[in-house]
């Protein structure tokens, strides 16, 4: 194994690693486990004061797993983890997922290589030494041959720029940066929730039950379906454990990494009555399955999509008693092309006397002020403002770090026109820097813990390959990112995703360029990256290891 070389001029206490991992969520924790098992010197850094990443920060009321179903949203690499952790509910809440991740950190003895409460402030590539030089928020200088960005696809909070919002004098919380050290008390207070994505929809019914009055500020009405959460049947868990090897294999070959066998029936193959019966059955059971397991063409055919869209609109009209309010809640985009939402009593919340729905399309915000928010039609006094406004998704956290690659080029310069990558794992001009759940990987449209394992394994094997061949640096060869972008786009064009403004396309962030940066091929993607590894990494420029071990750079 080659030595890691420190640059004396950088700092007296420069610390050297083979790999620095940014982020201690599902991805970073597994990356640490699998890289360390190969004898690599690995260190993980995370800004939070607990492991868990997204599951540590998103403590807002109602936060739950949306992926179907416990125990399948979990690590697959260890049978002990599967057998020893008991999931109490089908859609586990945030506290349970965080407990699971803490259990894993202890069980796999990860903590000794994780530094919490420490942000990575900068990272720059040094060509002579073929090393990354990294600085932490504690001022520590680090050096490593490889950097793995496991910083989360949904972790850079989108703080809306609305006139006067900084003058609001009440309490204000972003769902993705929920206080870690106190419970937010809504009792007797006038609350406003801005945003009706998954975070807003999950929190609104709970906040409505706790507060004096709730004002929901809705820009885009959403399709949400019942979560169907309930205690997990012990027999179901026993069966999942007994058949775990088979289930794991199946998750790797289904489009979204789900354990369920996807339907091969097209919506148009059924009569309207048959479709209604199918949708009703899935609606009653609850969960994502109504979108991913009923008809195979919901994401590819507008007619099919409209059949489910209209089914849900009918449900809204049926649940919400006031027809005027129901009308404001009717979505008009293609269902599922924004991230599908699961809820627990969301639409019914609008039947409550203490809830007001403001349709911001018809009645836009004029300004916030110290005591509340003024929309075109009038004033809404509030004590607590909940920003459920989402994230600068997929690329935001990496862009905030804005590493410097070969020749000092910054990531933001490279990504000015498009979010280029090769295999969604590497970036041109950024040698030895890997991403987990980066742009142009399946990331957010696949079972994320499983995807993190598969991507981390690929990174581990790549590093071992380099070490075995005496290679010092790897990066995408010129132009290969363009071809990869075309491949990603060709998969996307088979679907309806690009037709909708969403965080998948970057449309939720003013000024961000539009690019559907998710590889929707799931299993085909993982087969492709495995093939690249097996063929000796075609498409990559590989550099021999420099003999230089120290340099003032
Ligand atoms: P989101 O889906 O991006 O929703 C943000 C909401 O805020 C949208 O309703 C958006 O309206 C609104 N918004 C943003 N900026 C606004 C502005 N300036 N003025 C008015 N409205 C504004 O964010 P999220 O709800 O946090 O969810 C993000 C993703 O995280 C989810 O899609 C999901 O993948 C993940 N998540 C998962 C779970 C889970 O169950 N496991 C829970 C929460 C989140 P527009 O739609 O008009 O842009």
XYZ file of C-alpha atoms and ligand atoms in Angstrom:
601
model
C 0.000 0.000 0.000
C 1.453 3.380 -0.938
C 2.165 5.951 1.727
C 0.110 9.081 2.231
C 2.350 12.136 2.037
C 1.915 15.230 4.119
C 3.042 18.639 2.935
C 5.041 20.191 5.786
C 4.539 23.739 4.529
C 0.761 23.450 4.877
C 0.561 23.078 8.614
C 2.446 21.664 11.497
C -0.393 19.354 12.424
C -1.445 18.208 8.960
C -3.119 14.841 9.296
C -2.849 12.233 6.572
C -5.388 9.711 5.387
C -5.880 7.449 2.455
C -9.504 8.529 2.175
C -11.486 11.424 3.610
C -15.227 10.864 3.566
C -17.504 13.891 3.815
C -20.753 13.046 5.574
C -21.753 10.486 8.208
C -25.181 9.497 6.918
C -26.143 6.184 5.338
C -23.565 6.652 2.533
C -20.598 7.905 4.534
C -21.007 5.310 7.264
C -21.034 2.437 4.810
C -18.151 3.927 2.813
C -16.119 4.028 6.029
C -17.009 0.445 6.862
C -16.132 -1.006 3.487
C -12.972 1.065 2.853
C -11.601 0.497 6.333
C -12.156 -3.238 5.983
C -9.554 -3.135 3.196
C -6.915 -1.660 5.492
C -7.326 1.886 4.224
C -6.853 4.763 6.640
C -10.205 6.516 6.481
C -11.666 9.493 8.328
C -15.257 10.713 8.144
C -16.259 14.319 8.866
C -19.774 15.568 9.508
C -21.125 18.932 10.517
C -23.839 17.358 12.691
C -23.380 16.348 16.287
C -24.707 12.878 15.666
C -24.277 10.347 12.897
C -27.233 10.032 10.533
C -26.875 12.912 8.055
C -30.307 13.670 6.622
C -31.918 11.566 9.337
C -30.161 13.604 11.976
C -31.178 16.999 10.599
C -34.779 16.306 9.557
C -36.351 16.081 13.017
C -39.502 17.979 12.068
C -42.803 16.536 13.314
C -44.001 13.663 11.161
C -40.692 12.858 9.414
C -40.859 9.257 8.260
C -39.388 6.909 5.695
C -41.388 6.957 2.495
C -39.669 4.031 0.789
C -41.610 0.736 0.985
C -41.375 -0.842 3.596
C -39.459 -1.597 6.818
C -37.184 -3.582 6.928
C -36.141 -2.844 3.327
C -34.925 0.737 3.819
C -31.731 -0.376 5.529
C -28.261 -1.713 4.907
C -28.104 -5.046 3.136
C -24.433 -5.899 3.625
C -24.721 -7.489 7.044
C -27.117 -10.232 8.066
C -26.465 -9.374 11.706
C -27.833 -5.866 11.219
C -30.900 -7.323 9.559
C -31.438 -9.870 12.297
C -30.621 -7.743 15.317
C -32.528 -4.520 14.678
C -36.281 -4.588 15.151
C -38.267 -2.130 13.053
C -41.490 -1.334 14.899
C -43.429 0.258 12.020
C -43.745 -0.183 8.262
C -42.821 3.464 7.625
C -40.325 4.085 10.419
C -40.176 7.555 11.914
C -37.068 9.737 11.947
C -36.204 8.791 15.544
C -36.219 5.083 14.676
C -34.015 5.525 11.608
C -31.601 7.609 13.675
C -31.605 4.900 16.353
C -30.833 2.323 13.644
C -27.912 4.366 12.315
C -26.531 4.794 15.839
C -26.925 1.056 16.353
C -24.954 0.442 13.143
C -22.253 2.925 14.184
C -21.788 1.010 17.439
C -22.179 -2.492 16.017
C -19.623 -1.813 13.249
C -17.359 0.193 15.565
C -17.483 3.199 13.230
C -17.293 6.044 15.734
C -13.541 5.901 16.264
C -13.080 7.139 12.681
C -15.857 9.725 12.576
C -15.337 13.338 13.614
C -18.654 15.027 14.324
C -19.381 18.731 14.625
C -16.775 19.350 11.937
C -17.519 20.743 8.497
C -15.141 20.412 5.585
C -14.576 24.003 4.504
C -12.317 23.557 1.493
C -10.683 20.907 -0.641
C -8.077 21.370 -3.328
C -6.149 18.958 -5.523
C -2.360 19.103 -5.544
C -0.928 17.680 -8.705
C 2.628 17.091 -7.555
C 1.661 14.954 -4.641
C -1.544 13.582 -6.200
C -3.295 14.338 -2.953
C -6.282 16.348 -1.781
C -5.568 19.032 0.764
C -8.577 19.674 2.936
C -9.359 22.148 5.695
C -11.980 21.652 8.384
C -14.126 24.188 10.223
C -11.839 23.601 13.234
C -8.911 24.859 11.160
C -7.319 21.414 10.889
C -5.327 20.710 7.735
C -5.841 17.277 6.258
C -4.415 15.431 3.350
C -5.680 12.351 1.552
C -5.239 10.585 -1.737
C -8.993 10.243 -2.159
C -12.055 12.234 -1.168
C -15.475 10.616 -1.096
C -18.361 13.083 -1.057
C -21.162 11.386 0.838
C -22.638 14.726 1.743
C -26.229 13.941 0.850
C -28.498 14.648 -2.090
C -30.991 16.457 0.119
C -28.960 18.331 2.680
C -28.405 21.864 1.426
C -31.462 23.739 2.715
C -33.319 25.990 0.282
C -33.875 29.224 2.197
C -36.430 31.197 0.179
C -35.649 34.761 -0.766
C -38.941 36.521 -0.138
C -39.227 40.241 0.603
C -39.068 40.956 4.327
C -38.485 37.348 5.432
C -35.411 38.390 7.413
C -37.558 40.853 9.398
C -39.913 38.168 10.702
C -39.494 38.351 14.484
C -41.106 35.060 15.536
C -39.576 31.605 15.663
C -38.476 30.277 12.278
C -37.361 26.730 11.464
C -36.383 24.981 8.243
C -37.570 21.355 8.267
C -34.140 20.176 7.101
C -32.368 22.058 9.905
C -34.768 21.294 12.724
C -33.450 22.065 16.232
C -31.514 19.148 17.658
C -31.503 20.316 21.236
C -35.159 21.191 21.948
C -38.726 20.296 21.111
C -40.542 22.997 19.205
C -43.717 23.847 21.098
C -46.640 24.856 18.876
C -49.289 24.936 21.623
C -51.381 28.104 21.594
C -49.412 29.554 18.687
C -50.271 30.785 15.228
C -48.124 28.824 12.797
C -47.499 29.129 9.062
C -45.977 26.353 6.951
C -44.447 27.485 3.670
C -44.183 24.589 1.235
C -46.167 21.447 0.545
C -43.581 18.878 -0.539
C -42.950 15.724 1.508
C -41.719 17.675 4.538
C -44.680 20.074 4.564
C -47.237 17.349 3.921
C -45.823 15.136 6.669
C -45.673 17.910 9.247
C -48.901 19.836 8.490
C -51.403 17.338 10.026
C -49.365 17.091 13.233
C -48.751 20.821 13.601
C -52.460 21.484 12.930
C -53.390 19.235 15.844
C -50.957 21.006 18.189
C -51.239 24.694 17.341
C -53.863 27.372 17.789
C -54.089 28.187 14.099
C -52.231 26.936 11.038
C -51.827 28.818 7.779
C -50.567 26.693 4.899
C -48.817 28.691 2.178
C -49.110 26.504 -0.911
C -47.509 27.278 -4.262
C -48.051 23.958 -6.045
C -50.805 21.550 -5.000
C -49.472 18.011 -4.626
C -50.605 14.449 -5.103
C -50.158 12.598 -1.871
C -51.260 9.090 -1.017
C -51.874 7.464 2.371
C -48.686 6.125 3.942
C -50.550 3.143 5.373
C -48.191 3.139 8.294
C -48.876 0.520 10.945
C -46.954 -1.756 13.254
C -44.867 -4.314 11.438
C -46.279 -7.792 11.680
C -43.632 -10.002 13.378
C -44.442 -12.763 10.872
C -43.594 -10.369 8.043
C -40.225 -9.579 9.628
C -39.524 -13.265 10.229
C -40.277 -13.982 6.581
C -38.081 -11.061 5.421
C -35.195 -12.375 7.530
C -35.652 -15.932 6.322
C -35.712 -14.909 2.665
C -33.194 -12.057 2.959
C -30.671 -13.324 0.346
C -33.470 -13.655 -2.220
C -34.966 -10.261 -1.330
C -31.559 -8.578 -1.587
C -31.046 -10.025 -5.060
C -34.495 -8.823 -6.131
C -33.937 -5.278 -4.854
C -30.872 -5.021 -7.077
C -32.834 -5.778 -10.228
C -36.055 -3.816 -9.741
C -36.247 -0.300 -11.195
C -36.319 1.602 -7.891
C -34.463 -0.929 -5.742
C -37.773 -1.992 -4.219
C -38.304 -5.532 -2.904
C -41.618 -5.877 -4.729
C -42.150 -7.371 -8.134
C -43.179 -4.560 -10.465
C -46.321 -4.910 -12.545
C -45.965 -5.602 -16.252
C -49.536 -4.501 -17.013
C -50.120 -1.228 -18.883
C -52.889 1.073 -17.709
C -54.588 0.944 -21.091
C -54.802 -2.864 -20.867
C -57.410 -2.428 -18.168
C -60.897 -0.958 -18.352
C -61.630 2.183 -16.291
C -63.462 -0.032 -13.774
C -60.519 -2.411 -13.458
C -58.113 0.504 -12.990
C -60.288 2.005 -10.304
C -60.394 -1.350 -8.505
C -56.569 -1.648 -8.707
C -55.934 1.918 -7.517
C -58.502 1.623 -4.728
C -56.874 -1.576 -3.468
C -53.428 0.051 -3.367
C -54.863 3.261 -1.848
C -56.369 1.252 1.005
C -53.100 -0.578 1.702
C -51.111 2.670 1.444
C -47.542 3.429 0.472
C -45.535 4.133 -2.668
C -46.738 0.948 -4.294
C -49.702 2.682 -5.919
C -47.187 4.559 -8.065
C -44.530 1.937 -8.667
C -46.373 -1.386 -8.649
C -49.798 -0.870 -10.234
C -49.055 -0.202 -13.910
C -45.700 -0.311 -15.654
C -46.333 2.759 -17.821
C -47.293 5.399 -15.233
C -43.938 7.154 -15.649
C -43.724 6.765 -19.410
C -47.192 7.348 -20.837
C -49.299 10.442 -20.287
C -52.585 8.595 -20.698
C -51.584 6.061 -18.032
C -50.334 8.824 -15.780
C -53.573 10.771 -16.100
C -55.603 7.755 -14.941
C -53.837 7.790 -11.567
C -53.718 11.610 -11.430
C -57.489 11.766 -11.832
C -58.036 8.964 -9.309
C -56.178 10.995 -6.682
C -57.974 14.225 -7.627
C -61.258 12.390 -7.093
C -60.040 11.314 -3.665
C -59.252 14.946 -2.805
C -62.726 16.075 -3.883
C -64.181 13.308 -1.734
C -62.099 13.968 1.392
C -62.117 17.787 1.541
C -65.594 18.983 2.493
C -65.389 22.585 1.258
C -65.410 22.436 -2.575
C -63.536 25.758 -2.847
C -60.701 24.471 -0.665
C -60.705 21.138 -2.506
C -60.330 23.018 -5.801
C -57.211 24.789 -4.534
C -55.714 21.434 -3.567
C -56.147 19.791 -6.985
C -52.756 19.123 -8.578
C -52.281 19.607 -12.306
C -48.877 18.097 -13.031
C -48.050 14.494 -13.983
C -48.317 12.382 -10.846
C -45.021 10.941 -9.622
C -42.866 13.345 -11.649
C -42.308 15.357 -8.502
C -41.186 13.037 -5.734
C -44.270 11.070 -4.679
C -45.477 12.022 -1.216
C -46.944 9.807 1.480
C -49.143 11.302 4.163
C -51.095 10.567 7.280
C -54.345 12.529 7.074
C -53.055 15.436 4.948
C -56.140 16.292 2.886
C -58.459 15.730 5.856
C -56.486 18.394 7.755
C -58.192 21.017 5.572
C -61.531 20.057 7.160
C -60.287 21.480 10.467
C -61.559 24.854 11.691
C -58.071 26.007 12.724
C -56.481 25.577 9.279
C -56.361 28.134 6.458
C -55.067 27.254 3.010
C -53.536 30.122 1.036
C -53.157 29.416 -2.663
C -50.055 31.435 -3.513
C -50.686 31.146 -7.244
C -53.886 33.178 -6.897
C -52.873 35.093 -3.781
C -49.088 35.587 -3.833
C -46.938 36.694 -0.914
C -46.314 40.446 -0.915
C -43.936 40.404 2.048
C -43.111 39.018 5.442
C -42.970 41.454 8.342
C -42.152 41.201 12.034
C -45.580 39.799 12.930
C -46.418 37.573 10.002
C -46.935 37.456 6.271
C -48.973 39.646 3.966
C -50.403 38.134 0.814
C -52.228 40.068 -1.880
C -55.598 39.412 -0.214
C -54.616 40.285 3.354
C -52.481 39.771 6.423
C -51.751 36.496 8.257
C -50.363 37.063 11.761
C -47.982 34.276 12.808
C -45.806 33.342 15.774
C -43.929 30.436 14.190
C -42.824 30.088 10.565
C -41.943 26.610 9.303
C -39.970 26.626 6.080
C -40.730 23.326 4.352
C -39.085 24.718 1.245
C -36.837 21.793 0.408
C -33.267 21.631 -0.746
C -30.808 22.649 -3.383
C -30.908 18.983 -4.223
C -28.308 16.582 -5.592
C -25.624 19.174 -6.379
C -26.130 21.918 -3.746
C -23.867 20.551 -1.024
C -21.019 19.865 -3.424
C -21.370 23.328 -4.906
C -21.247 24.864 -1.462
C -17.959 23.039 -0.809
C -16.834 24.101 -4.296
C -13.605 22.070 -4.381
C -10.657 23.104 -6.542
C -9.563 20.482 -9.024
C -6.781 20.176 -11.571
C -5.175 23.515 -12.415
C -7.109 25.208 -9.615
C -10.433 25.085 -11.456
C -13.441 25.245 -9.150
C -16.418 22.927 -9.271
C -18.781 25.842 -9.794
C -16.794 26.917 -12.850
C -16.989 23.387 -14.241
C -20.685 23.015 -13.497
C -21.701 26.431 -14.813
C -23.492 25.049 -17.872
C -24.315 21.502 -16.833
C -23.699 19.102 -13.981
C -21.177 16.916 -15.753
C -19.968 13.607 -14.409
C -18.769 10.249 -15.557
C -20.913 7.397 -14.229
C -22.402 9.809 -11.691
C -19.412 8.904 -9.526
C -16.595 11.123 -10.770
C -16.197 14.625 -12.241
C -13.865 15.781 -15.045
C -10.910 17.796 -13.690
C -11.422 16.408 -10.170
C -9.052 13.441 -9.868
C -9.566 10.951 -7.047
C -12.795 12.632 -5.962
C -15.806 10.352 -5.828
C -19.465 11.108 -5.223
C -22.164 8.932 -3.702
C -25.667 9.795 -4.938
C -24.150 12.502 -7.133
C -25.734 13.987 -10.261
C -26.292 11.462 -13.064
C -26.400 8.513 -10.679
C -29.716 6.820 -9.719
C -29.365 8.444 -6.260
C -32.726 9.785 -5.235
C -34.740 7.494 -7.540
C -33.401 4.253 -6.095
C -33.426 2.644 -2.653
C -30.876 5.069 -1.200
C -29.169 2.872 1.436
C -28.774 0.075 -1.130
C -27.572 2.506 -3.809
C -25.037 3.903 -1.325
C -23.673 0.411 -0.739
C -23.394 -0.367 -4.437
C -21.712 2.956 -5.252
C -19.357 2.692 -2.264
C -18.370 -0.831 -3.303
C -17.526 0.468 -6.777
C -15.385 3.259 -5.278
C -13.645 0.783 -2.955
C -12.836 -1.555 -5.849
C -11.567 1.348 -7.935
C -9.222 2.453 -5.155
C -7.957 -1.109 -4.685
C -7.403 -1.409 -8.436
C -5.352 1.767 -8.393
C -3.296 0.625 -5.459
C -2.618 -2.758 -7.071
C -1.436 -1.100 -10.310
C 0.650 1.637 -8.709
C -1.697 4.338 -10.000
C -1.749 7.758 -8.399
C -4.755 9.437 -9.969
C -7.930 8.645 -11.855
C -10.278 11.050 -13.572
C -12.718 11.009 -16.479
C -11.010 11.224 -19.880
C -11.864 14.304 -21.978
C -15.332 14.156 -23.508
C -16.479 11.048 -21.719
C -18.791 13.131 -19.520
C -20.648 14.355 -22.599
C -21.368 10.811 -23.739
C -22.415 9.892 -20.199
C -24.741 12.887 -20.048
C -26.331 11.722 -23.292
C -26.817 8.236 -21.895
C -28.474 9.630 -18.763
C -30.670 11.884 -20.897
C -31.667 9.005 -23.179
C -33.021 7.103 -20.165
C -34.801 10.225 -18.912
C -36.427 10.819 -22.311
C -38.210 7.472 -21.994
C -40.015 8.882 -18.944
C -42.187 11.871 -18.093
C -39.903 13.251 -15.359
C -38.392 16.063 -17.396
C -41.796 17.563 -18.169
C -42.326 18.785 -14.615
C -40.626 21.537 -12.637
C -39.200 19.833 -9.566
C -36.074 19.533 -7.496
C -35.118 16.612 -9.790
C -34.721 19.159 -12.585
C -33.281 21.941 -10.416
C -36.305 24.111 -11.159
C -36.952 24.749 -7.448
C -33.818 26.874 -7.098
C -33.892 30.310 -8.760
C -30.955 30.640 -11.163
C -30.047 26.937 -11.179
C -29.828 25.553 -14.676
C -32.415 23.002 -15.645
C -31.070 19.480 -15.905
C -32.757 16.260 -14.957
C -29.642 14.895 -13.294
C -30.855 11.458 -12.209
C -30.074 8.183 -13.983
C -33.464 6.500 -14.028
C -32.024 3.187 -15.242
C -31.461 1.788 -11.724
C -30.308 -1.813 -12.331
C -28.954 -0.974 -15.826
C -26.867 1.745 -14.225
C -25.365 -0.644 -11.683
C -24.685 -3.220 -14.421
C -22.941 -0.517 -16.447
C -20.616 0.640 -13.664
C -19.775 -2.988 -12.832
C -18.891 -3.554 -16.483
C -16.603 -0.496 -16.492
C -14.766 -1.841 -13.438
C -14.494 -5.343 -14.883
C -13.048 -3.963 -18.141
C -10.219 -2.049 -16.450
C -11.940 1.364 -16.196
C -12.385 2.462 -19.823
C -13.277 6.157 -20.079
C -10.882 7.098 -17.304
C -7.472 8.713 -17.588
C -5.184 6.845 -15.223
C -1.981 8.396 -13.970
C 0.972 6.529 -12.518
C 1.824 7.321 -8.938
C 4.317 10.158 -8.580
C 7.369 9.321 -6.580
C 7.174 12.734 -4.914
C 6.273 12.308 -1.276
C 6.663 15.858 -0.027
C 6.349 19.148 -1.742
C 5.842 22.771 -0.852
C 3.414 22.926 -3.825
P -39.729 19.905 -1.784
O -40.324 18.637 -2.207
O -38.764 20.571 -2.674
O -40.921 20.885 -1.434
C -40.666 22.228 -1.169
C -41.972 22.972 -1.112
O -41.682 24.332 -0.847
C -42.733 22.938 -2.410
O -44.092 22.904 -2.124
C -42.339 24.255 -3.065
O -43.279 24.722 -3.986
C -42.280 25.141 -1.858
N -41.439 26.307 -2.045
C -40.096 26.355 -2.193
N -39.670 27.627 -2.322
C -40.774 28.395 -2.256
C -40.999 29.783 -2.329
N -39.994 30.644 -2.515
N -42.261 30.226 -2.238
C -43.278 29.374 -2.057
N -43.136 28.038 -1.980
C -41.900 27.557 -2.079
O -38.969 19.750 -0.360
P -39.276 18.727 0.817
O -40.698 18.671 1.115
O -38.336 19.056 1.921
O -38.860 17.347 0.208
C -37.665 17.194 -0.519
C -37.395 15.730 -0.707
O -36.840 15.184 0.475
C -38.618 14.889 -0.953
O -39.089 15.022 -2.241
C -38.128 13.524 -0.579
O -37.351 12.937 -1.585
C -37.248 13.847 0.593
N -38.048 13.700 1.797
C -38.379 12.455 2.129
C -39.166 12.253 3.196
C -39.531 10.884 3.556
O -40.653 10.601 3.739
N -38.611 9.987 3.667
C -39.643 13.311 3.932
C -39.266 14.589 3.585
C -38.475 14.782 2.498
P -43.188 24.298 -5.554
O -43.613 22.854 -5.605
O -44.081 25.235 -6.228
O -41.736 24.470 -5.945
